[in-house]
Amino acid sequence: MSSTSRIHLNVFVPTTGHHEASWLHPGTRPERLTDIAYYRETAAIAERGRFDSLFLADQLAIGRSVKHVAQGKLEPLTLLSALAGATERIGLIATASTTYSEPYNLARQFASLDHISGGRAGWNIVTSWSAEAAGNFGLAQRNSHADRYRRATEYVEVVRKLWDSWEDDARRHDRTSGIYADTDRIHAIDHQGEAFRVRGPLDLPRPPQGHPVLVQAGSSDEGRAFAARYAEAIFTAQQELADAQAFYADVKSRAAGFGRDPDGIKILPGLSPILGSTEAEARRNEEELNDLTIPAVGLKHLSQRFDGFDFTVFPLDEPIPVEAFPRPATVQGAQSRSQVILDIVARERPTLRGLLRRLAGGRGHKVLAGTPAAIADHIQLWVEQRAADGFNIMPATVPAGLADFVDEVVPILRRRGLFRTEYAGRTLREHYGLVRPASRYARSA
Amino acid sequence: MSSTSRIHLNVFVPTTGHHEASWLHPGTRPERLTDIAYYRETAAIAERGRFDSLFLADQLAIGRSVKHVAQGKLEPLTLLSALAGATERIGLIATASTTYSEPYNLARQFASLDHISGGRAGWNIVTSWSAEAAGNFGLAQRNSHADRYRRATEYVEVVRKLWDSWEDDARRHDRTSGIYADTDRIHAIDHQGEAFRVRGPLDLPRPPQGHPVLVQAGSSDEGRAFAARYAEAIFTAQQELADAQAFYADVKSRAAGFGRDPDGIKILPGLSPILGSTEAEARRNEEELNDLTIPAVGLKHLSQRFDGFDFTVFPLDEPIPVEAFPRPATVQGAQSRSQVILDIVARERPTLRGLLRRLAGGRGHKVLAGTPAAIADHIQLWVEQRAADGFNIMPATVPAGLADFVDEVVPILRRRGLFRTEYAGRTLREHYGLVRPASRYARSA
């Protein structure tokens, strides 16, 4: 096998599992969401599986359904800093918002995490669509979709300049000459933009990876354009092979349009596997989880996806008409995800209750109940058919569902020569096979 | 010994030492400022000494003297999150600015650190006086002293409300009833103030300490008023016993004026000890460090203390007149520190070069060269004379100077019954003997 794995696997670390009712399942630990040992144990399972990375989402608010859904976990950047010392090789990706923070603060926290972890940091860039988050930051109304992406673009530019502001060899610590740092290699960035004015330099040296790995998850038109320009890994929700192939081709070609190597952007659709030793057992395991769901919770989640639209007016046990939904193009939240949901409705014509059960597992991400071999087949097919470079694994339950995937699916992928047996590299960039960027301020040799 | 120690010791963890020239000294490790193992080793020495806490400063900018001074360390909140797993009992205090961040972001990072460390987090509240920091956050000019403190006051109110927003027993995770959290015990804070509008609740449960310990270091009139109202520990620069006693009495009485128990606010003057086995050897060790200083560096630091005033117009080897300095009351930076420096000039009438050497060790904090017994005497005297509740120890060099203090001074303090031999408590509040605050939203029983 080459120095990087043929496919890439990230684990999306949830509170108790990606299934909405996971905390009610005996395979989860709902009492441990603020217990650092719980996350250390989860990270250890993922590292035992030789995952490329683990990833933490972030909403900057408690959702409306905390009464019935496990919420209130540790903050991603502090949690990953703590996990850096408890792990050796796995990449550590934190979500952070460009809408509610200052680029100087975020640049240095990610740079610091990259130093602390020896080059294993990644930043999942989000623009924070929820109205709840807006209320925690003094905004009566959240910004529009387009405004958020315009700010995000400038924000990422500032952060990358700051990461470049110390050249790699700026530090000398030469006691003989009394020179601590070569100030010709430490640069003010003097950014003057629409949203930000930042003088720089950053207050700590360049991260080991040059730039922590940039990850993105928006799949709307603006989201794709942003990802094609900046992202090095993309998390995306895809239900159907053909749609995933189209998305894959579109993003890779957009990346090429920005002068980038299409292989420098890894596309990782979400996949929530539910395992069973037979197909029938897997289906039963899925039904067992779905039977634990509470329709009121699903209705709140669905409503949040469509800007607060009220679905309680529809009967639970009748097919819900496609026309009942607001148009995704008018949604100011996560546009692409609302389209995924609408496609499911158009394709499968479920009752409202059926739709809620359908979404309880992956919130629009692919849920696949099957044998370990069937899950491995799906992964292999999508990678071979150029629908994915790997997967964002979303265990329905944690730790049980993650451990099952590591113990039962990963060995099959290895036998097929698809996935690494040992880490070849030390940094997240090396795991994903990504180039380390040079500082834009470095003088050519 | 009672459950808390008679005196309290915090170690102020620097880059290579608090002496400006420390990185040129063989007892330091200037090449390791971004190496997490370096900080783990330093924390282990402090924990071996049973210090109450360790503390990290933060400037949000690189100073002007990086060419000749070791700068560019890890970011405090990520660094302390990493150290939480490498330590067991010692408190972890991070500096964070109220001027350049959002209260929701900071509240949850400190809450998360408190969870990660099992109740060992402290927040040193600063308002960020440097013009360099202002330039990194889009301000052409920094805010005035008064404006910064007005914002800080509202900021701390918001953060404390957010920490209270989940009552201690809000989580139920009761699978039988399907109730994850008791939403009657999770509260929106609905803060509407001059600088902030924050809806809340926080997105994670109440910190183990209720509130992470609040620390403050401003000693100006506005700084004291702020500290008397909120701080539970105060770092202060004091040169003379009588001045320290006056400060101590003033802050304790102001605290009582806010209805607080004066014992609920611990006053810790800075102390940079330079040890020797004899008085003469200690002096030689101090001179050895001072001989490594570069006047141009000291001149830049002095200038920064006085809003950029240019001291290079004065001859280095003539006494510098008190009248040459800008008045502290007009200084928009750290007012109290500029007063400390002016008092030294008035009292000691040094040459400019002499003043620079005088400030190279502690930047206005007390530098004391002496035998271990003499250092212990000073500590004991100031505590017995009600000038201090303990000290903010600022080793001239790290790790050497810190290890010397732990190995040579701490045992004397223990023999005298002044300092703990083992940790009695588990949380930072317990180390300092501070009450755990109840949530303001808790219903009375």
mmCIF file of C-alpha atoms in Angstrom, chain A residues 23-26 28-31 33-34 36 40 58 60-62 66-79 81-82 85 100-102 104-105 108-109 112-113 115-116 131-132 135-140 166 171 173-175 178-181 183 186 197-205 294, chain B residues 23-26 28-31 33-34 36 40 58 60-62 66-79 81-82 85 100-102 104-105 108-109 112-113 115-116 131-132 135-140 166 171 173-175 178-181 183 186 197-205 294:
data_model
loop_
_atom_site.group_PDB
_atom_site.id
_atom_site.type_symbol
_atom_site.label_atom_id
_atom_site.label_comp_id
_atom_site.label_asym_id
_atom_site.label_seq_id
_atom_site.Cartn_x
_atom_site.Cartn_y
_atom_site.Cartn_z
ATOM 1 C CA TRP A 23 -29.353 8.030 24.363
ATOM 2 C CA LEU A 24 -32.265 5.717 25.121
ATOM 3 C CA HIS A 25 -30.331 2.755 23.704
ATOM 4 C CA PRO A 26 -28.300 0.554 26.092
ATOM 5 C CA THR A 28 -24.729 4.550 24.844
ATOM 6 C CA ARG A 29 -23.601 6.593 27.882
ATOM 7 C CA PRO A 30 -25.915 9.613 28.202
ATOM 8 C CA GLU A 31 -24.616 10.472 31.700
ATOM 9 C CA LEU A 33 -21.344 13.990 28.015
ATOM 10 C CA THR A 34 -19.119 16.255 30.117
ATOM 11 C CA ILE A 36 -13.373 13.779 29.442
ATOM 12 C CA ARG A 40 -10.784 9.601 25.526
ATOM 13 C CA ASP A 58 -20.760 22.624 17.099
ATOM 14 C CA LEU A 60 -23.208 27.464 19.576
ATOM 15 C CA ALA A 61 -26.595 26.875 21.173
ATOM 16 C CA ILE A 62 -28.699 24.235 22.840
ATOM 17 C CA VAL A 66 -32.895 19.072 25.153
ATOM 18 C CA LYS A 67 -35.795 17.715 27.188
ATOM 19 C CA HIS A 68 -35.773 14.548 25.096
ATOM 20 C CA VAL A 69 -32.397 14.545 23.307
ATOM 21 C CA ALA A 70 -28.905 14.227 24.800
ATOM 22 C CA GLN A 71 -27.205 17.616 24.415
ATOM 23 C CA GLY A 72 -24.656 19.760 26.213
ATOM 24 C CA LYS A 73 -21.247 18.381 25.388
ATOM 25 C CA LEU A 74 -17.771 19.837 25.850
ATOM 26 C CA GLU A 75 -16.583 22.700 23.633
ATOM 27 C CA PRO A 76 -14.643 21.384 20.595
ATOM 28 C CA LEU A 77 -11.322 23.291 20.767
ATOM 29 C CA THR A 78 -10.763 22.663 24.468
ATOM 30 C CA LEU A 79 -11.919 19.050 24.129
ATOM 31 C CA SER A 81 -6.672 19.986 23.017
ATOM 32 C CA ALA A 82 -7.304 17.580 25.872
ATOM 33 C CA GLY A 85 -2.449 14.206 24.799
ATOM 34 C CA TYR A 100 -19.517 34.578 15.683
ATOM 35 C CA SER A 101 -15.798 34.873 16.327
ATOM 36 C CA GLU A 102 -12.758 36.988 15.462
ATOM 37 C CA TYR A 104 -7.247 36.427 15.214
ATOM 38 C CA ASN A 105 -8.658 34.405 18.114
ATOM 39 C CA ARG A 108 -4.220 31.208 17.177
ATOM 40 C CA GLN A 109 -6.353 28.564 18.865
ATOM 41 C CA SER A 112 -1.969 26.163 19.132
ATOM 42 C CA LEU A 113 -3.948 22.914 18.755
ATOM 43 C CA HIS A 115 1.387 22.569 17.867
ATOM 44 C CA ILE A 116 -0.057 20.686 20.850
ATOM 45 C CA ALA A 131 -31.431 31.213 14.774
ATOM 46 C CA GLU A 132 -30.633 29.992 18.310
ATOM 47 C CA GLY A 135 -29.579 34.971 19.719
ATOM 48 C CA ASN A 136 -26.499 34.154 21.771
ATOM 49 C CA PHE A 137 -24.410 36.716 19.909
ATOM 50 C CA GLY A 138 -26.575 39.773 19.963
ATOM 51 C CA LEU A 139 -28.263 39.300 16.623
ATOM 52 C CA ALA A 140 -32.033 39.538 16.649
ATOM 53 C CA TRP A 166 5.777 33.503 10.823
ATOM 54 C CA ARG A 171 12.827 31.222 15.193
ATOM 55 C CA HIS A 173 16.961 31.214 19.611
ATOM 56 C CA ASP A 174 20.656 31.882 19.056
ATOM 57 C CA ARG A 175 22.213 32.718 22.393
ATOM 58 C CA GLY A 178 21.298 37.302 21.117
ATOM 59 C CA ILE A 179 18.831 36.852 18.231
ATOM 60 C CA TYR A 180 15.658 35.071 19.368
ATOM 61 C CA ALA A 181 13.760 35.430 16.105
ATOM 62 C CA THR A 183 12.159 39.534 12.352
ATOM 63 C CA ILE A 186 7.858 37.489 10.814
ATOM 64 C CA ARG A 197 -8.884 44.877 9.603
ATOM 65 C CA VAL A 198 -6.084 42.789 11.095
ATOM 66 C CA ARG A 199 -2.493 43.942 11.423
ATOM 67 C CA GLY A 200 -0.748 40.745 12.579
ATOM 68 C CA PRO A 201 1.565 38.925 12.846
ATOM 69 C CA LEU A 202 0.060 36.009 14.750
ATOM 70 C CA ASP A 203 1.361 35.705 18.301
ATOM 71 C CA LEU A 204 2.721 32.217 17.860
ATOM 72 C CA PRO A 205 4.913 30.473 15.313
ATOM 73 C CA ILE A 294 -40.512 10.589 19.874
ATOM 74 C CA TRP B 23 16.270 32.925 27.398
ATOM 75 C CA LEU B 24 19.991 33.709 27.256
ATOM 76 C CA HIS B 25 20.513 31.911 30.583
ATOM 77 C CA PRO B 26 21.541 28.232 30.576
ATOM 78 C CA THR B 28 16.063 27.919 30.336
ATOM 79 C CA ARG B 29 14.780 26.207 27.159
ATOM 80 C CA PRO B 30 14.091 28.901 24.533
ATOM 81 C CA GLU B 31 13.702 26.354 21.725
ATOM 82 C CA LEU B 33 8.015 27.433 23.538
ATOM 83 C CA THR B 34 5.612 25.529 21.285
ATOM 84 C CA ILE B 36 3.631 20.758 24.885
ATOM 85 C CA ARG B 40 3.914 19.416 31.012
ATOM 86 C CA ASP B 58 -1.795 36.566 27.295
ATOM 87 C CA LEU B 60 -3.063 38.873 21.940
ATOM 88 C CA ALA B 61 -0.049 40.204 20.044
ATOM 89 C CA ILE B 62 3.662 39.746 19.627
ATOM 90 C CA VAL B 66 10.698 39.453 19.528
ATOM 91 C CA LYS B 67 14.087 39.886 17.863
ATOM 92 C CA HIS B 68 15.756 39.777 21.284
ATOM 93 C CA VAL B 69 13.126 38.329 23.656
ATOM 94 C CA ALA B 70 11.624 34.824 23.694
ATOM 95 C CA GLN B 71 7.981 35.151 22.578
ATOM 96 C CA GLY B 72 5.383 33.135 20.709
ATOM 97 C CA LYS B 73 3.998 30.559 23.136
ATOM 98 C CA LEU B 74 0.907 28.375 22.953
ATOM 99 C CA GLU B 75 -2.555 29.891 23.405
ATOM 100 C CA PRO B 76 -3.705 29.669 27.072
ATOM 101 C CA LEU B 77 -7.099 27.924 26.837
ATOM 102 C CA THR B 78 -5.916 25.188 24.474
ATOM 103 C CA LEU B 79 -2.673 24.787 26.432
ATOM 104 C CA SER B 81 -6.951 21.967 28.302
ATOM 105 C CA ALA B 82 -3.961 19.877 27.263
ATOM 106 C CA GLY B 85 -4.861 15.619 31.410
ATOM 107 C CA TYR B 100 -11.670 41.224 22.014
ATOM 108 C CA SER B 101 -14.019 38.275 22.447
ATOM 109 C CA GLU B 102 -17.692 37.381 22.812
ATOM 110 C CA TYR B 104 -20.790 33.294 24.929
ATOM 111 C CA ASN B 105 -17.590 31.899 23.406
ATOM 112 C CA ARG B 108 -18.319 27.935 27.226
ATOM 113 C CA GLN B 109 -14.571 27.476 26.786
ATOM 114 C CA SER B 112 -15.495 23.196 29.207
ATOM 115 C CA LEU B 113 -12.013 23.552 30.752
ATOM 116 C CA HIS B 115 -15.344 20.056 33.193
ATOM 117 C CA ILE B 116 -12.204 18.680 31.523
ATOM 118 C CA ALA B 131 -2.054 49.023 21.130
ATOM 119 C CA GLU B 132 -0.628 45.975 19.335
ATOM 120 C CA GLY B 135 -4.489 46.392 15.739
ATOM 121 C CA ASN B 136 -5.212 42.671 15.515
ATOM 122 C CA PHE B 137 -8.923 43.240 16.119
ATOM 123 C CA GLY B 138 -9.745 46.008 13.727
ATOM 124 C CA LEU B 139 -9.332 48.919 16.093
ATOM 125 C CA ALA B 140 -7.133 51.734 14.843
ATOM 126 C CA TRP B 166 -28.060 25.176 33.775
ATOM 127 C CA ARG B 171 -29.522 16.698 33.753
ATOM 128 C CA HIS B 173 -30.795 11.229 31.569
ATOM 129 C CA ASP B 174 -33.727 9.104 32.689
ATOM 130 C CA ARG B 175 -34.342 6.422 30.090
ATOM 131 C CA GLY B 178 -37.467 9.642 28.240
ATOM 132 C CA ILE B 179 -36.454 12.863 30.010
ATOM 133 C CA TYR B 180 -32.867 13.810 29.189
ATOM 134 C CA ALA B 181 -32.892 17.163 30.968
ATOM 135 C CA THR B 183 -35.965 22.070 31.079
ATOM 136 C CA ILE B 186 -32.258 25.250 32.154
ATOM 137 C CA ARG B 197 -27.545 41.001 24.035
ATOM 138 C CA VAL B 198 -27.340 37.311 24.883
ATOM 139 C CA ARG B 199 -30.309 34.981 25.031
ATOM 140 C CA GLY B 200 -28.742 31.811 26.451
ATOM 141 C CA PRO B 201 -28.795 29.235 27.933
ATOM 142 C CA LEU B 202 -25.178 28.110 27.668
ATOM 143 C CA ASP B 203 -24.727 25.041 25.475
ATOM 144 C CA LEU B 204 -23.177 22.913 28.175
ATOM 145 C CA PRO B 205 -24.025 22.074 31.766
ATOM 146 C CA ILE B 294 20.061 44.571 26.184
#
